[in-house]
Amino acid sequence: MNRTIRLSLVVLLLLTVTTGCWNLREPDQLAFILAAGLDLNEEGKLEITSQIAVPAAISSGQSPGGSGKKSFVVVSGTGKNVMDAGTNLQTQLPRSLFYAHRQSILIGERLARKGLGSLTDMFIRNPKSEMRSSILVVKDGLAKDVLAIEPLFDPYISTMLVREQVAVGLKPYYYRQFLADALCQATQPILPAVSVLPTKRYIYSGAAILNKDDNLKLVGYLNPKESFLASWIIGRQNSLTVTAPVGAGGDEITLNAKSLSKELQFVMQDPPSMYVMLKGAGFIVENNTKLNPAKDRDLNKIEHALSLSTQEAVQALVEKVQKQYKADVLGFGEYIHREHPYQWKELRSDWTTLFPRLRVTVKVELKVKDPGQTNSSIDSML
Amino acid sequence: MNIGTSMKDNEQLFRQRFQNCSDIQFRELTIKGGSKLLLIYVDGMIDTDVMTTNVLKPLIYEGLPQGVGTIDSLAELCELGLFAVMQNRKLTDDVEIVDAVLKGQAAIMAEDSSCALLLDCTKFETRGIEESSNEAALRGSRESFTEQLRTNTMMLRRIIPSPELKMESAQVGRLTKTNVVISYIEGLANDSVVNEIRSRIHRIKLDAILESSYIEESIEDTHFSPFPQMVITERPDIVSAGLMHGKIAVFTDGTPNVILVPMSFWDGLQAPDDFYERFLFASMNRWIRYIFAAFSILFPSIYIALTNYHPEMVPPKLMLSITGLRESSPFPTIIEIFLMEFMFEGLREAGIRLPKQIGPLVSIVGALVIGEAAVRAGIISAPIVIVVSAAGISSFVIPKYRFSFPFRMLRFPLLVLSGLFGLFGIALGIIAMFIHLINLTPFGTPYLAPVTPTIPGRIKHILLRWPRKLASANPPNNGADRA
């Protein structure tokens, strides 16, 4: 017994001395960073803006939500690189910065145009960094402007930005996915983009295309609708609402499509061809036409019209990406890499020049699973 | 030493022995025929009715048919069954006579006789059989053991009316001479364990045995373990279930608490309801108990480790509200937890000691002081109150009250470890605890069996309470080493 006690005391002592892992930090010694914004200021210097939680404001105990304090502060600091600016930030705060709860990384347009390549290192290398932050580009604006927005439902804008993506049917785009895209062989990353409205609100404004062959510079944007279609092709879209005019009258039908799926097929010929097959099924949420989805003939008409109109939109998107941006954001190269590794070896070196020449055939097949709660529009029943 | 033949000398001898014992009565009788008898008994311990009608009356009024006056023939007549008492015997040794008198028998001595006749008409006040207050069960027998050994063995014998149920008697304690009964079922209990217990009980050298805990402490293997190595119960059904599983029961006179050995870890987490309720519900309850037992020992230290060492592991929203609630608190989390744990244990202890009428007051004051005022005053942060009270309440889920002691006690070293090393420290503490548990083998039975060492057929009974039809496919536990 005595021996055991003495032995365990020695072990405990050794543990304290050798591991040196006394990293006890009370939560009230930490400044929780909820969102980070990266900008290039007027002088061309890197400016890091952090949104830091003020915990006392959200739960003051006595009066829920009514202490009148703002639930966050926004602090900015400039520096040569991210960490340098971070040190600058730290000097303004009485608590040490804590990165592990950072939920969003925002990148201002000016910085995105200059290229992100050199900035990513800190986010990978630093063990304190959180890989599950969603990363967004601020279109026509500065990241710090978004961080200063007074949030609507949540106490913090960062949670809102993640939920916004879910609300529009996207899978949230996290930093680790961005890394995977940036490090894979062919795919160019597209990041969700938001822009600040004059009313001090933000709006989801599509997707930003980065060119990883050129220091991850911003090449351009897709508008929200295009970004949804592009995400469908990459497989990051959960649901999609399609509105299309049907028949001669030009009245619209809206389909809320779930269970979106895609299928790619590549044929090596001259020029190489890519067949894109997109499938989706859903229910009609609005029908202003005279057609009755309960009837087979009308249903076929509706499905055909919806599919065709979406197909044209996708075709236009592919065209835009190929001709205007010349950036393979749709993951075609990666598909060939995985499915036809031997052919990819030949294509890989000049994929950038080849991608715009790729002959892409798009086929969209939308199915109506459920006509909704009534068959035809109320109009026709009157 | 044998007593003499002279009644005067004998009376002298016993009066000297019982000097200053006002409760010992000496009574001289002149029976029909003129001879004198001496009656010695403890006042209050004999049934006077039985004594008068069955012993005194025949002696005084009717006399004895022949050889009146010599106790030898008196004794012989008794042996022939002329006294209407349950037991009588003849003793010649003075020490034995003293012992017998003190145990509540009446001694009769006569002139010219070097022996005493001891008549059993013992009767003293006892408590009736009442409902068990410490081990409540929703279903099942309500009766619990009493202070009287014979009543207790009677209750057990009534449940198991089989000659295979053995009840070996022993006397322990130099002054108290407490009767102890070792009970087991022949064929089910492991012989070597029975022998071990028998010899350990005989080896006890104590002046007094006031409660079964004296026996427990004297025969247990490891004194320095926080875990109890014997089940203490006051329910006859638990004892008989234990005997059926090859355990051995030790009854002690004067206490309703019966020792059941050897105990395993899982016994501590079993309640009688497990076996009386429908098996689905019973199995669920069992798991709730397992989870809460773990919860009661780990929750405070995990809270400390997560908030102070690994805040990244807590969801952001939760972390922020914890931090927000902590803002006003002046103490580090570990001090807060220690304060509250201490307070909680104090309240619990106060609640037990106080008279029944004041008991509830403690909980009200405690709830007000700790739950409300301390938080409002900003001395303690609200999450701490939640953590400590949740852990405290979950320790009450453990059905055997004694078995919750180690869980409550080991919370404190774990708190220190987690305060020093975070989750790493908790892991260390848990490993140390399990090393101890695995090493613990009360009466040669591994404490954690059948989990470690694994006994494939039995382990399923730890996980679930099986319906009896399915459980019987498994041979009944035979021998305590597989308990």
PDB file of C-alpha atoms in Angstrom, chain A residues 166-305:
ATOM      1  CA  VAL A 166     -28.609  25.688 -45.684  1.00  0.00           C
ATOM      2  CA  ALA A 167     -31.733  27.749 -46.173  1.00  0.00           C
ATOM      3  CA  VAL A 168     -31.124  28.211 -49.888  1.00  0.00           C
ATOM      4  CA  GLY A 169     -30.626  24.473 -50.305  1.00  0.00           C
ATOM      5  CA  LEU A 170     -26.838  24.316 -50.321  1.00  0.00           C
ATOM      6  CA  LYS A 171     -24.585  22.155 -48.267  1.00  0.00           C
ATOM      7  CA  PRO A 172     -22.500  24.505 -46.116  1.00  0.00           C
ATOM      8  CA  TYR A 173     -19.141  25.156 -47.671  1.00  0.00           C
ATOM      9  CA  TYR A 174     -16.479  24.629 -45.056  1.00  0.00           C
ATOM     10  CA  TYR A 175     -12.869  25.585 -45.029  1.00  0.00           C
ATOM     11  CA  ARG A 176     -11.708  21.975 -45.265  1.00  0.00           C
ATOM     12  CA  GLN A 177     -13.735  21.542 -48.450  1.00  0.00           C
ATOM     13  CA  PHE A 178     -12.147  24.680 -49.804  1.00  0.00           C
ATOM     14  CA  LEU A 179      -8.752  23.184 -49.063  1.00  0.00           C
ATOM     15  CA  ALA A 180      -9.717  19.933 -50.757  1.00  0.00           C
ATOM     16  CA  ASP A 181     -10.862  21.842 -53.827  1.00  0.00           C
ATOM     17  CA  ALA A 182      -7.789  24.017 -53.879  1.00  0.00           C
ATOM     18  CA  LEU A 183      -5.437  21.064 -53.567  1.00  0.00           C
ATOM     19  CA  CYS A 184      -7.057  18.643 -55.990  1.00  0.00           C
ATOM     20  CA  GLN A 185      -5.828  18.395 -59.554  1.00  0.00           C
ATOM     21  CA  ALA A 186      -8.457  20.037 -61.685  1.00  0.00           C
ATOM     22  CA  THR A 187     -11.460  21.530 -59.928  1.00  0.00           C
ATOM     23  CA  GLN A 188     -11.485  25.266 -59.392  1.00  0.00           C
ATOM     24  CA  PRO A 189     -13.054  26.209 -56.101  1.00  0.00           C
ATOM     25  CA  ILE A 190     -16.263  28.167 -56.042  1.00  0.00           C
ATOM     26  CA  LEU A 191     -17.041  29.887 -52.802  1.00  0.00           C
ATOM     27  CA  PRO A 192     -20.412  31.175 -51.718  1.00  0.00           C
ATOM     28  CA  ALA A 193     -20.591  34.932 -51.920  1.00  0.00           C
ATOM     29  CA  VAL A 194     -22.540  37.505 -49.991  1.00  0.00           C
ATOM     30  CA  SER A 195     -22.826  41.209 -50.508  1.00  0.00           C
ATOM     31  CA  VAL A 196     -23.782  44.034 -48.236  1.00  0.00           C
ATOM     32  CA  LEU A 197     -26.929  45.924 -49.030  1.00  0.00           C
ATOM     33  CA  PRO A 198     -27.249  49.665 -48.406  1.00  0.00           C
ATOM     34  CA  THR A 199     -29.896  48.798 -45.802  1.00  0.00           C
ATOM     35  CA  LYS A 200     -27.214  47.272 -43.576  1.00  0.00           C
ATOM     36  CA  ARG A 201     -28.298  43.754 -44.406  1.00  0.00           C
ATOM     37  CA  TYR A 202     -26.518  41.145 -46.417  1.00  0.00           C
ATOM     38  CA  ILE A 203     -27.724  39.073 -49.333  1.00  0.00           C
ATOM     39  CA  TYR A 204     -26.620  35.762 -50.742  1.00  0.00           C
ATOM     40  CA  SER A 205     -25.247  36.757 -54.087  1.00  0.00           C
ATOM     41  CA  GLY A 206     -24.115  33.585 -55.780  1.00  0.00           C
ATOM     42  CA  ALA A 207     -20.691  32.091 -55.969  1.00  0.00           C
ATOM     43  CA  ALA A 208     -17.188  33.404 -56.475  1.00  0.00           C
ATOM     44  CA  ILE A 209     -14.879  31.543 -58.828  1.00  0.00           C
ATOM     45  CA  LEU A 210     -11.250  31.372 -57.798  1.00  0.00           C
ATOM     46  CA  ASN A 211      -8.427  30.379 -60.048  1.00  0.00           C
ATOM     47  CA  LYS A 212      -6.094  28.148 -58.161  1.00  0.00           C
ATOM     48  CA  ASP A 213      -3.604  28.063 -61.004  1.00  0.00           C
ATOM     49  CA  ASP A 214      -3.045  31.716 -60.352  1.00  0.00           C
ATOM     50  CA  ASN A 215      -2.683  32.169 -56.589  1.00  0.00           C
ATOM     51  CA  LEU A 216      -6.411  31.573 -56.000  1.00  0.00           C
ATOM     52  CA  LYS A 217      -7.375  34.870 -57.546  1.00  0.00           C
ATOM     53  CA  LEU A 218     -11.002  35.788 -57.975  1.00  0.00           C
ATOM     54  CA  VAL A 219     -11.991  35.521 -61.639  1.00  0.00           C
ATOM     55  CA  GLY A 220     -15.669  36.264 -61.420  1.00  0.00           C
ATOM     56  CA  TYR A 221     -19.041  35.468 -59.973  1.00  0.00           C
ATOM     57  CA  LEU A 222     -21.976  33.252 -60.764  1.00  0.00           C
ATOM     58  CA  ASN A 223     -25.347  34.693 -59.929  1.00  0.00           C
ATOM     59  CA  PRO A 224     -27.404  32.857 -57.278  1.00  0.00           C
ATOM     60  CA  LYS A 225     -29.375  30.765 -59.777  1.00  0.00           C
ATOM     61  CA  GLU A 226     -26.263  29.754 -61.649  1.00  0.00           C
ATOM     62  CA  SER A 227     -24.571  28.923 -58.411  1.00  0.00           C
ATOM     63  CA  PHE A 228     -27.399  26.544 -57.498  1.00  0.00           C
ATOM     64  CA  LEU A 229     -27.106  24.758 -60.824  1.00  0.00           C
ATOM     65  CA  ALA A 230     -23.340  24.561 -60.535  1.00  0.00           C
ATOM     66  CA  SER A 231     -23.670  23.134 -57.052  1.00  0.00           C
ATOM     67  CA  TRP A 232     -26.098  20.557 -58.422  1.00  0.00           C
ATOM     68  CA  ILE A 233     -23.476  19.399 -60.901  1.00  0.00           C
ATOM     69  CA  ILE A 234     -20.802  19.239 -58.211  1.00  0.00           C
ATOM     70  CA  GLY A 235     -23.207  17.516 -55.868  1.00  0.00           C
ATOM     71  CA  ARG A 236     -23.505  20.162 -53.212  1.00  0.00           C
ATOM     72  CA  GLN A 237     -27.114  21.118 -53.689  1.00  0.00           C
ATOM     73  CA  ASN A 238     -29.818  19.556 -51.574  1.00  0.00           C
ATOM     74  CA  SER A 239     -32.883  21.081 -53.113  1.00  0.00           C
ATOM     75  CA  LEU A 240     -33.758  23.381 -55.936  1.00  0.00           C
ATOM     76  CA  THR A 241     -36.806  25.397 -56.842  1.00  0.00           C
ATOM     77  CA  VAL A 242     -37.432  25.632 -60.554  1.00  0.00           C
ATOM     78  CA  THR A 243     -39.967  27.933 -62.131  1.00  0.00           C
ATOM     79  CA  ALA A 244     -40.741  27.607 -65.843  1.00  0.00           C
ATOM     80  CA  PRO A 245     -43.433  28.774 -68.228  1.00  0.00           C
ATOM     81  CA  VAL A 246     -45.468  25.905 -69.567  1.00  0.00           C
ATOM     82  CA  GLY A 247     -47.537  25.838 -72.737  1.00  0.00           C
ATOM     83  CA  ALA A 248     -48.586  28.625 -74.996  1.00  0.00           C
ATOM     84  CA  GLY A 249     -50.066  30.932 -72.376  1.00  0.00           C
ATOM     85  CA  GLY A 250     -46.765  31.461 -70.662  1.00  0.00           C
ATOM     86  CA  ASP A 251     -48.155  30.855 -67.186  1.00  0.00           C
ATOM     87  CA  GLU A 252     -45.660  29.422 -64.762  1.00  0.00           C
ATOM     88  CA  ILE A 253     -45.331  26.269 -62.782  1.00  0.00           C
ATOM     89  CA  THR A 254     -42.944  25.974 -59.862  1.00  0.00           C
ATOM     90  CA  LEU A 255     -41.395  22.698 -58.841  1.00  0.00           C
ATOM     91  CA  ASN A 256     -39.551  22.159 -55.607  1.00  0.00           C
ATOM     92  CA  ALA A 257     -37.088  19.457 -56.534  1.00  0.00           C
ATOM     93  CA  LYS A 258     -35.460  17.287 -53.907  1.00  0.00           C
ATOM     94  CA  SER A 259     -33.276  14.206 -54.250  1.00  0.00           C
ATOM     95  CA  LEU A 260     -31.068  15.801 -56.844  1.00  0.00           C
ATOM     96  CA  SER A 261     -28.647  13.482 -58.550  1.00  0.00           C
ATOM     97  CA  LYS A 262     -26.115  13.773 -61.308  1.00  0.00           C
ATOM     98  CA  GLU A 263     -24.340  11.509 -63.674  1.00  0.00           C
ATOM     99  CA  LEU A 264     -21.336  12.336 -65.812  1.00  0.00           C
ATOM    100  CA  GLN A 265     -19.994  10.492 -68.744  1.00  0.00           C
ATOM    101  CA  PHE A 266     -16.831  11.207 -70.635  1.00  0.00           C
ATOM    102  CA  VAL A 267     -15.992  10.141 -74.151  1.00  0.00           C
ATOM    103  CA  MET A 268     -12.489  10.621 -75.467  1.00  0.00           C
ATOM    104  CA  GLN A 269     -12.812  11.904 -78.993  1.00  0.00           C
ATOM    105  CA  ASP A 270     -12.030  15.080 -80.821  1.00  0.00           C
ATOM    106  CA  PRO A 271     -13.105  17.320 -79.221  1.00  0.00           C
ATOM    107  CA  PRO A 272     -13.547  15.349 -76.000  1.00  0.00           C
ATOM    108  CA  SER A 273     -17.157  15.128 -74.963  1.00  0.00           C
ATOM    109  CA  MET A 274     -18.821  15.278 -71.613  1.00  0.00           C
ATOM    110  CA  TYR A 275     -22.363  14.119 -71.042  1.00  0.00           C
ATOM    111  CA  VAL A 276     -24.054  15.576 -68.020  1.00  0.00           C
ATOM    112  CA  MET A 277     -27.217  13.953 -66.820  1.00  0.00           C
ATOM    113  CA  LEU A 278     -29.059  15.715 -64.036  1.00  0.00           C
ATOM    114  CA  LYS A 279     -32.028  14.184 -62.318  1.00  0.00           C
ATOM    115  CA  GLY A 280     -34.380  15.480 -59.740  1.00  0.00           C
ATOM    116  CA  ALA A 281     -37.849  14.835 -58.427  1.00  0.00           C
ATOM    117  CA  GLY A 282     -40.136  16.890 -56.314  1.00  0.00           C
ATOM    118  CA  PHE A 283     -43.560  18.324 -55.868  1.00  0.00           C
ATOM    119  CA  ILE A 284     -45.356  21.172 -57.482  1.00  0.00           C
ATOM    120  CA  VAL A 285     -45.620  24.093 -55.130  1.00  0.00           C
ATOM    121  CA  GLU A 286     -47.350  26.527 -57.466  1.00  0.00           C
ATOM    122  CA  ASN A 287     -49.343  26.041 -60.611  1.00  0.00           C
ATOM    123  CA  ASN A 288     -50.779  29.023 -62.413  1.00  0.00           C
ATOM    124  CA  THR A 289     -51.527  27.193 -65.649  1.00  0.00           C
ATOM    125  CA  LYS A 290     -54.672  25.460 -66.797  1.00  0.00           C
ATOM    126  CA  LEU A 291     -52.910  22.124 -66.761  1.00  0.00           C
ATOM    127  CA  ASN A 292     -53.916  19.362 -64.376  1.00  0.00           C
ATOM    128  CA  PRO A 293     -50.909  17.452 -63.035  1.00  0.00           C
ATOM    129  CA  ALA A 294     -53.165  14.542 -62.146  1.00  0.00           C
ATOM    130  CA  LYS A 295     -53.625  13.801 -65.836  1.00  0.00           C
ATOM    131  CA  ASP A 296     -50.846  11.938 -67.514  1.00  0.00           C
ATOM    132  CA  ARG A 297     -50.732  14.065 -70.623  1.00  0.00           C
ATOM    133  CA  ASP A 298     -50.577  17.314 -68.703  1.00  0.00           C
ATOM    134  CA  LEU A 299     -48.038  15.909 -66.330  1.00  0.00           C
ATOM    135  CA  ASN A 300     -45.742  14.935 -69.191  1.00  0.00           C
ATOM    136  CA  LYS A 301     -46.076  18.398 -70.590  1.00  0.00           C
ATOM    137  CA  ILE A 302     -45.197  19.973 -67.260  1.00  0.00           C
ATOM    138  CA  GLU A 303     -42.231  17.724 -66.644  1.00  0.00           C
ATOM    139  CA  HIS A 304     -40.959  18.269 -70.149  1.00  0.00           C
ATOM    140  CA  ALA A 305     -41.254  22.030 -69.943  1.00  0.00           C
TER     141      ALA A 305
END
